[in-house]
């Protein structure tokens, strides 16, 4: 019996450019939390994909003299490939140009329309194609969007969504739903934006073609953010008639114990303001929206939207024109996937902005992975091979070390709170601290000397080696979500199979298994 149903999503990525470190970062974060949740025996669904409609994609295609679908196919494949080289193990990958998605977007629109939240009007204002977002005059900074994107004046007939009517219910959510927006600092930002008053939102466009058609009016396409956000339910086979609901929609949305969206801080507003409003609009009309309590709607909206920070390169904003974009394909090719995964989450507090520099990358990898954990594994295997013919010694019953902290510490328990609150960097610090203690233990107890000190010395050396193997396997377990291939390698060195769908509750060390000859776990950079 599995514990909980957990739904985890990454943003769906725009197909107008090559994948970069930012995309890699969000996808790996989702993968880490997915793996962690699965190891805790939860039933997890991890969704990702590509965002393929909108003016931005149409424009990119035109500039390349291509059909939009051609560039969608090309770039969507690159994002799939990115997931594969990063060892990101998703359950499903949605493309918004797939009919399984467009059908559901139209269904979702119709629900919102039938609940009387959509009316026709005329939009006059600023639009940034790069952000696919509308901005008020008062939001512009030096004539540009707050993101720095160019804006253009739009004056077109469009359908409006009555976002202004959602201020109260959104404020109720922010106030009463714990962990709805994480980290906490971001909650304040969004809450004050909503408090300053919401305008109705233009949710259709009529001056270009590349989008999902508005039902019953083919002159309009649905605003790309309404289309894109719907991916989170279309991928689960959303159906608002619950008797017909696809099993996944029931399991991972309606009846999920936790629904978590990981996003970058730049797209938090779309997820924390528009998305819950759209979801509620698909269920309630204006009258039934009044007097709802947080309990009534809790299952209908996401549980957590976690906004991570942005990466810079050597302290500068990354951009194509500066040519300083960190290419995840290059980095993985040069250094390997696990070192990259490790650095992204060990070098920076998840939620804060991070900076990528080759020097920091090399220093962090060498100090934590090569010199610390890698060295521990290498030394331990060497001593076991040399002195114990490759067999892992047993801990003697009356050993002086029986209460040693390396044995009594349960590393998984130790990192549990950090992992569940997305403090990934703190969990990694705990693991590395424990690994340092194991290295100190090997130095202090000097098993290579003990083996030369007669029967008592050998017995003591056996105890030491058992404890070291135990410590290494605990570390490999705790590392499983972060650097899965490395963990597997370590288990393989010791000829031990990790449990199929969970952590070891008890590390079962089979003393009859022969360890493999010492091998290097990480190359020094
Ligand atoms: O926004 N550092 O797609 P996208 C960290 N299609 N993260 C970064 C980053 C950086 N330097 N640059 C970008 C979209 N990102 C929409 C999403 S979801 C329904 C639709 C992050 O390809 C950015 O914050 O532009 C975002 O979370 C993600 O990359 C996808 O960006």
XYZ file of C-alpha atoms and ligand atoms in Angstrom:
556
model
C 0.000 0.000 0.000
C 1.458 3.330 -0.995
C 1.321 6.280 1.344
C 0.239 9.341 -0.600
C -0.639 10.499 -4.112
C 1.715 13.286 -5.042
C 1.627 15.363 -8.202
C 4.745 17.246 -9.279
C 5.075 19.519 -12.292
C 7.747 21.526 -14.039
C 6.825 24.514 -16.199
C 6.337 23.596 -19.835
C 9.159 25.163 -21.788
C 8.915 27.553 -24.727
C 10.174 26.084 -27.967
C 11.735 29.254 -29.352
C 15.278 28.638 -28.188
C 17.763 26.088 -26.937
C 17.389 24.666 -23.435
C 19.615 26.426 -20.892
C 20.669 26.062 -17.271
C 17.350 27.541 -16.028
C 15.364 24.780 -17.696
C 17.791 22.174 -16.415
C 17.463 23.580 -12.906
C 13.665 23.376 -12.652
C 13.563 19.933 -14.211
C 16.211 18.566 -11.853
C 14.424 20.095 -8.841
C 11.261 18.243 -9.855
C 13.240 15.063 -10.379
C 14.895 15.311 -6.951
C 11.594 15.762 -5.198
C 9.956 13.036 -7.289
C 12.677 10.533 -6.483
C 12.622 11.468 -2.810
C 8.833 11.099 -2.631
C 8.927 7.762 -4.431
C 11.602 6.435 -2.112
C 9.244 7.244 0.729
C 6.775 4.904 -0.845
C 4.441 7.528 -2.260
C 2.604 7.235 -5.546
C 4.079 10.085 -7.582
C 3.286 11.518 -10.990
C 5.813 13.957 -12.461
C 4.619 15.953 -15.477
C 6.657 18.084 -17.871
C 6.499 19.230 -21.477
C 6.705 22.069 -23.982
C 4.687 25.246 -24.488
C 4.292 25.564 -28.237
C 1.643 28.158 -29.086
C 1.632 31.948 -28.977
C 2.890 34.956 -30.834
C 6.463 34.411 -29.676
C 6.674 30.991 -31.342
C 4.889 32.217 -34.466
C 7.354 35.089 -34.706
C 10.368 32.811 -34.186
C 9.115 30.516 -36.954
C 8.570 33.434 -39.334
C 12.072 34.743 -38.765
C 13.429 31.310 -39.699
C 11.069 31.037 -42.632
C 9.604 27.874 -41.195
C 6.219 26.527 -40.333
C 5.609 26.960 -36.569
C 5.080 23.227 -36.107
C 8.510 22.545 -37.603
C 10.314 24.521 -34.909
C 7.989 23.045 -32.267
C 8.990 19.542 -33.320
C 12.655 20.417 -33.412
C 12.849 22.170 -30.029
C 10.433 19.926 -28.218
C 12.761 17.044 -29.093
C 15.668 19.028 -27.600
C 13.808 19.416 -24.296
C 13.083 15.688 -24.231
C 16.731 15.051 -24.859
C 17.672 17.453 -22.062
C 15.603 15.442 -19.593
C 17.287 12.284 -20.762
C 20.882 13.510 -20.368
C 20.052 14.966 -16.944
C 18.555 11.678 -15.764
C 15.227 13.433 -15.201
C 12.684 10.678 -14.881
C 9.258 12.132 -15.697
C 6.011 10.182 -16.088
C 4.633 12.062 -19.071
C 5.696 14.811 -21.445
C 2.958 16.982 -22.916
C 3.182 19.163 -25.989
C 0.528 21.851 -26.139
C 0.100 21.267 -29.875
C -1.145 17.739 -29.176
C -4.843 17.236 -29.598
C -5.142 15.631 -26.160
C -4.192 19.084 -24.862
C -6.072 21.416 -27.226
C -9.340 19.504 -26.664
C -8.999 19.971 -22.918
C -8.122 23.651 -23.232
C -11.336 24.220 -25.153
C -13.248 22.193 -22.585
C -11.728 24.251 -19.758
C -12.522 27.517 -21.568
C -16.118 26.414 -22.101
C -16.534 25.648 -18.390
C -15.243 29.100 -17.480
C -17.386 30.703 -20.175
C -20.521 28.847 -19.058
C -19.944 30.032 -15.514
C -20.158 33.544 -16.900
C -16.645 34.698 -16.260
C -15.815 35.695 -19.825
C -17.098 38.708 -21.766
C -16.159 40.404 -25.002
C -14.491 43.812 -25.033
C -11.625 45.769 -26.451
C -8.089 45.608 -25.127
C -5.944 48.678 -25.305
C -2.609 48.539 -23.622
C 0.912 47.170 -23.602
C 1.982 43.646 -24.494
C 5.409 42.013 -24.221
C 5.776 39.190 -26.699
C 8.850 37.777 -24.956
C 6.878 37.363 -21.711
C 3.557 36.776 -23.499
C 2.142 39.155 -20.894
C 0.003 42.282 -20.657
C 1.290 45.209 -18.616
C -0.306 48.328 -17.171
C 1.213 51.671 -18.020
C 2.167 52.036 -14.343
C 4.112 48.776 -14.394
C 6.487 49.841 -17.180
C 10.035 50.816 -16.295
C 11.707 53.184 -18.769
C 9.232 52.123 -21.425
C 9.931 48.402 -20.963
C 8.286 45.518 -19.142
C 9.556 44.904 -15.574
C 11.394 41.866 -17.005
C 13.233 44.146 -19.439
C 11.274 42.837 -22.428
C 10.178 45.224 -25.178
C 6.495 46.092 -25.169
C 4.180 47.082 -27.976
C 0.859 48.870 -27.983
C -2.143 46.610 -28.631
C -5.582 47.654 -29.543
C -7.756 44.709 -30.405
C -11.074 43.097 -29.743
C -10.698 40.349 -27.181
C -12.424 38.237 -24.591
C -11.869 39.319 -21.014
C -11.761 37.117 -17.942
C -13.270 38.727 -14.817
C -10.083 38.447 -12.797
C -11.038 41.504 -10.752
C -13.732 39.439 -9.023
C -11.156 37.027 -7.627
C -9.322 39.382 -5.331
C -11.145 38.267 -2.166
C -10.869 34.555 -2.750
C -7.187 34.860 -3.676
C -6.516 36.820 -0.513
C -8.333 34.137 1.455
C -6.073 31.514 -0.093
C -2.851 33.445 0.593
C -3.880 34.026 4.165
C -5.154 30.571 5.040
C -3.470 28.013 2.875
C -0.151 27.209 4.433
C 2.739 26.835 2.018
C 0.635 27.808 -0.980
C 3.463 30.025 -2.162
C 7.016 29.138 -1.233
C 9.455 30.503 -0.190
C 7.587 32.774 2.213
C 9.207 35.975 0.854
C 7.548 35.388 -2.488
C 4.141 35.133 -0.833
C 4.416 38.724 0.366
C 5.290 39.880 -3.123
C 2.242 38.221 -4.689
C -0.126 39.165 -1.867
C 0.753 42.832 -2.208
C 0.304 42.690 -5.984
C -3.207 41.294 -5.518
C -3.979 43.710 -2.721
C -3.281 46.636 -5.019
C -6.288 45.541 -7.112
C -6.720 43.251 -10.110
C -7.785 44.216 -13.612
C -9.794 41.918 -15.808
C -7.489 39.890 -18.005
C -7.528 39.678 -21.775
C -7.699 35.927 -22.522
C -7.876 35.821 -26.293
C -5.884 37.261 -29.191
C -7.083 37.987 -32.687
C -4.133 39.375 -34.639
C -2.255 36.121 -35.171
C -3.151 32.488 -35.760
C -0.857 30.176 -33.840
C -2.983 29.099 -30.907
C -5.947 27.074 -29.691
C -9.119 28.421 -31.273
C -11.720 30.003 -29.001
C -14.790 27.721 -29.092
C -17.489 29.245 -31.307
C -15.340 32.097 -32.545
C -12.502 31.043 -34.785
C -11.289 34.637 -35.211
C -9.737 34.397 -31.777
C -7.099 32.149 -30.273
C -6.952 31.491 -26.542
C -4.323 33.541 -24.648
C -1.220 31.379 -24.460
C -0.962 31.485 -20.647
C -4.506 30.183 -20.206
C -3.648 27.482 -22.726
C -0.267 26.700 -21.123
C -1.457 26.522 -17.505
C -4.131 24.040 -18.543
C -1.336 21.560 -19.328
C -1.228 20.666 -15.641
C -4.645 19.061 -15.927
C -4.794 18.129 -19.607
C -1.816 15.816 -19.109
C -3.908 14.019 -16.473
C -6.813 13.751 -18.896
C -8.859 16.473 -17.259
C -12.566 16.083 -17.447
C -14.820 18.276 -15.428
C -17.560 15.650 -15.439
C -16.127 13.644 -12.573
C -18.014 10.445 -13.423
C -16.018 10.331 -16.649
C -12.752 11.535 -15.213
C -9.634 9.776 -16.313
C -8.056 7.794 -13.524
C -4.978 10.007 -13.428
C -6.987 13.194 -13.074
C -8.860 11.710 -10.131
C -5.790 10.275 -8.534
C -3.264 13.058 -8.980
C -5.502 16.128 -9.075
C -8.912 15.693 -7.445
C -7.793 13.195 -4.822
C -4.117 14.041 -4.605
C -2.602 14.483 -1.172
C -0.185 17.039 -2.577
C 0.039 18.957 -5.832
C 3.253 20.902 -6.281
C 4.217 23.232 -9.124
C 7.913 24.119 -9.363
C 8.441 27.345 -11.326
C 10.951 30.147 -11.787
C 10.301 33.368 -9.899
C 9.521 35.230 -13.139
C 6.426 33.153 -13.802
C 5.081 32.999 -10.264
C 2.345 35.565 -10.929
C 0.799 33.420 -13.657
C 0.770 30.412 -11.350
C -0.232 32.004 -8.059
C -2.793 34.533 -9.344
C -4.199 33.505 -12.719
C -4.091 29.744 -12.326
C -6.116 29.400 -9.085
C -8.579 31.967 -10.459
C -9.034 29.980 -13.691
C -9.435 26.750 -11.761
C -12.085 28.181 -9.457
C -13.834 29.860 -12.390
C -14.180 26.479 -14.083
C -16.126 25.209 -11.052
C -18.009 28.163 -9.519
C -20.069 31.027 -10.866
C -19.955 34.460 -9.298
C -22.688 33.700 -6.806
C -21.372 30.334 -5.665
C -17.884 31.796 -5.283
C -19.116 33.956 -2.414
C -18.835 32.595 1.107
C -16.506 29.738 0.219
C -14.073 28.705 2.916
C -10.549 27.505 2.359
C -11.708 23.959 3.212
C -14.222 24.047 0.344
C -11.627 24.804 -2.289
C -8.454 23.266 -0.946
C -8.564 20.230 -3.229
C -9.351 22.298 -6.285
C -6.198 24.368 -6.348
C -2.516 23.427 -6.109
C -1.032 22.897 -2.642
C 2.295 24.529 -3.265
C 3.810 26.726 -5.898
C 7.529 26.830 -5.259
C 9.363 29.649 -7.025
C 13.088 29.204 -7.459
C 15.594 31.944 -8.198
C 17.532 32.788 -11.307
C 21.040 31.791 -12.314
C 23.627 34.254 -13.465
C 26.985 33.413 -15.068
C 30.044 34.936 -13.382
C 27.760 37.507 -11.790
C 26.121 38.592 -15.048
C 22.666 37.990 -16.428
C 22.813 35.281 -19.089
C 21.802 36.239 -22.574
C 22.335 35.053 -26.091
C 23.758 38.421 -27.118
C 26.406 38.271 -24.380
C 27.132 34.678 -25.371
C 27.404 33.653 -21.710
C 24.531 31.189 -21.497
C 25.435 28.017 -19.575
C 24.635 25.163 -21.923
C 23.537 22.117 -19.947
C 24.441 19.757 -22.818
C 28.024 21.063 -22.862
C 28.340 20.976 -19.075
C 27.083 17.414 -18.836
C 29.334 16.349 -21.697
C 32.384 17.892 -20.026
C 31.757 16.959 -16.415
C 29.000 14.357 -16.241
C 25.425 14.624 -15.154
C 25.783 14.013 -11.410
C 28.414 16.679 -10.818
C 26.164 19.216 -12.531
C 23.098 18.081 -10.557
C 25.100 18.235 -7.355
C 26.512 21.700 -7.940
C 23.159 23.262 -8.850
C 21.621 22.190 -5.563
C 24.591 22.172 -3.200
C 26.013 25.566 -4.083
C 22.859 27.589 -3.668
C 19.855 27.887 -1.382
C 16.888 26.592 -3.339
C 14.615 29.601 -3.774
C 17.441 32.143 -3.990
C 19.286 33.361 -7.064
C 22.461 31.449 -7.856
C 25.641 32.170 -9.709
C 27.425 29.712 -11.964
C 31.167 30.011 -12.347
C 33.539 27.363 -13.608
C 35.891 27.975 -10.664
C 33.173 27.503 -8.050
C 31.927 24.443 -9.878
C 35.348 22.833 -9.850
C 36.087 23.809 -6.243
C 32.755 22.499 -4.924
C 32.995 19.251 -6.877
C 36.532 18.578 -5.722
C 35.918 19.413 -2.083
C 32.618 17.600 -1.528
C 32.518 14.831 -4.078
C 36.105 13.977 -4.978
C 38.050 14.670 -1.768
C 35.308 13.905 0.687
C 32.844 11.189 -0.350
C 34.824 9.790 -3.293
C 37.905 9.467 -1.163
C 36.005 7.773 1.638
C 34.679 5.120 -0.723
C 38.060 4.574 -2.337
C 39.944 4.200 0.940
C 37.350 1.878 2.405
C 37.302 -0.407 -0.615
C 41.094 -0.472 -0.746
C 41.451 -1.576 2.881
C 38.760 -4.210 2.519
C 40.344 -5.601 -0.638
C 43.850 -5.593 0.788
C 43.155 -6.927 4.256
C 39.867 -8.794 4.153
C 40.000 -10.376 0.745
C 37.164 -8.122 -0.418
C 34.583 -9.316 2.124
C 32.827 -6.725 4.292
C 33.763 -7.508 7.918
C 31.113 -7.964 10.606
C 30.685 -5.781 13.635
C 31.549 -7.829 16.717
C 28.819 -8.086 19.332
C 30.788 -6.530 22.149
C 32.406 -3.880 19.986
C 33.494 -0.632 21.645
C 31.930 1.123 18.665
C 28.395 -0.190 19.009
C 27.128 3.235 20.037
C 29.289 5.163 17.581
C 27.441 8.175 16.181
C 28.047 7.031 12.598
C 25.994 3.937 13.458
C 23.325 5.604 15.542
C 22.691 8.469 13.143
C 19.896 7.744 10.724
C 20.838 9.953 7.805
C 17.477 9.673 6.074
C 15.686 10.779 9.253
C 18.187 13.562 9.623
C 17.462 15.061 6.189
C 13.744 14.314 6.174
C 12.535 17.749 7.290
C 14.898 19.591 4.983
C 13.819 17.494 2.012
C 10.125 17.908 2.718
C 10.504 21.664 3.029
C 12.595 21.865 -0.186
C 15.744 22.935 1.669
C 17.762 20.740 -0.640
C 21.045 22.526 0.065
C 20.645 21.898 3.808
C 20.022 18.198 3.221
C 23.191 18.034 1.125
C 25.154 19.841 3.833
C 24.028 17.214 6.359
C 25.108 14.410 4.058
C 28.522 15.946 3.469
C 28.954 16.631 7.182
C 28.278 12.971 7.908
C 30.737 11.951 5.204
C 33.383 14.191 6.816
C 32.776 12.447 10.139
C 33.354 9.110 8.461
C 36.617 10.411 6.998
C 37.689 11.652 10.427
C 36.827 8.245 11.878
C 38.987 6.420 9.371
C 41.904 8.809 10.063
C 41.612 8.518 13.818
C 41.138 4.778 14.024
C 43.768 4.034 11.331
C 42.567 0.519 10.414
C 45.662 0.003 8.228
C 47.707 0.084 11.451
C 45.224 -1.936 13.504
C 45.470 -4.916 11.154
C 49.134 -5.227 12.124
C 48.404 -5.287 15.851
C 47.522 -8.930 16.443
C 44.142 -10.514 17.084
C 42.643 -7.610 19.032
C 43.816 -5.092 16.474
C 42.288 -7.097 13.612
C 38.999 -7.374 15.486
C 38.952 -3.643 15.998
C 39.842 -3.033 12.349
C 36.891 -5.233 11.348
C 34.563 -3.130 13.475
C 35.921 0.045 11.917
C 35.479 -1.269 8.399
C 31.925 -2.394 9.067
C 31.053 1.063 10.352
C 32.617 2.706 7.315
C 30.680 0.522 4.908
C 27.513 1.231 6.840
C 28.218 4.985 6.655
C 28.961 4.860 2.929
C 25.748 3.002 2.189
C 23.743 5.468 4.252
C 25.275 8.310 2.253
C 24.540 6.526 -1.018
C 20.926 6.143 0.102
C 20.607 9.769 1.080
C 22.212 10.838 -2.206
C 19.794 8.740 -4.277
C 17.441 11.595 -5.179
C 20.256 14.004 -6.008
C 22.838 11.929 -7.839
C 21.113 8.653 -8.645
C 23.758 7.159 -10.949
C 26.470 7.728 -8.366
C 24.390 6.065 -5.666
C 23.828 3.093 -7.901
C 27.548 2.880 -8.615
C 28.319 2.804 -4.898
C 25.795 0.062 -4.224
C 27.325 -1.846 -7.121
C 30.843 -1.448 -5.678
C 29.625 -3.224 -2.577
C 27.497 -5.665 -4.538
C 24.409 -4.582 -2.684
C 21.064 -3.993 -4.347
C 19.038 -1.030 -3.169
C 15.398 -1.820 -2.436
C 13.256 -1.538 -5.487
C 10.811 1.062 -4.326
C 12.156 2.376 -1.090
C 15.050 3.070 1.180
C 16.472 0.319 3.253
C 14.615 0.425 6.495
C 17.533 -1.512 7.812
C 20.721 -1.572 5.866
C 21.214 -5.261 5.254
C 24.864 -5.801 4.695
C 25.634 -9.212 3.366
C 29.061 -10.170 4.604
C 29.332 -13.004 2.107
C 29.110 -10.659 -0.872
C 32.453 -9.826 -2.277
C 33.057 -6.137 -2.928
C 34.425 -5.057 -6.256
C 38.045 -3.931 -6.554
C 38.560 -0.264 -5.603
C 37.480 2.128 -8.298
C 37.413 5.869 -8.653
C 33.955 7.276 -7.973
C 34.568 10.829 -9.234
C 37.362 12.095 -11.458
C 39.145 15.074 -9.980
C 38.450 18.285 -11.908
O 8.140 30.623 -18.932
N 17.774 30.835 -14.147
O 8.859 29.014 -20.367
P 10.426 29.349 -20.452
C 16.816 30.051 -13.622
N 6.441 28.534 -21.182
N 15.661 29.766 -14.244
C 15.436 30.318 -15.441
C 16.377 31.166 -16.064
C 17.604 31.408 -15.359
N 18.565 32.175 -15.840
N 15.854 31.550 -17.243
C 14.636 30.965 -17.350
C 7.938 29.728 -19.720
N 14.387 30.230 -16.274
C 6.513 29.264 -19.973
C 6.054 28.446 -18.798
S 4.234 26.977 -17.509
C 2.599 26.724 -17.611
C 4.646 27.954 -18.885
C 13.198 29.446 -15.968
O 10.980 28.322 -21.354
C 11.966 30.298 -15.867
O 11.908 30.909 -14.640
O 10.646 30.756 -20.780
C 10.866 29.276 -16.038
O 10.517 28.697 -14.794
C 11.483 28.200 -16.885
O 12.879 28.518 -16.991
C 10.822 28.064 -18.242
O 10.970 29.204 -18.981
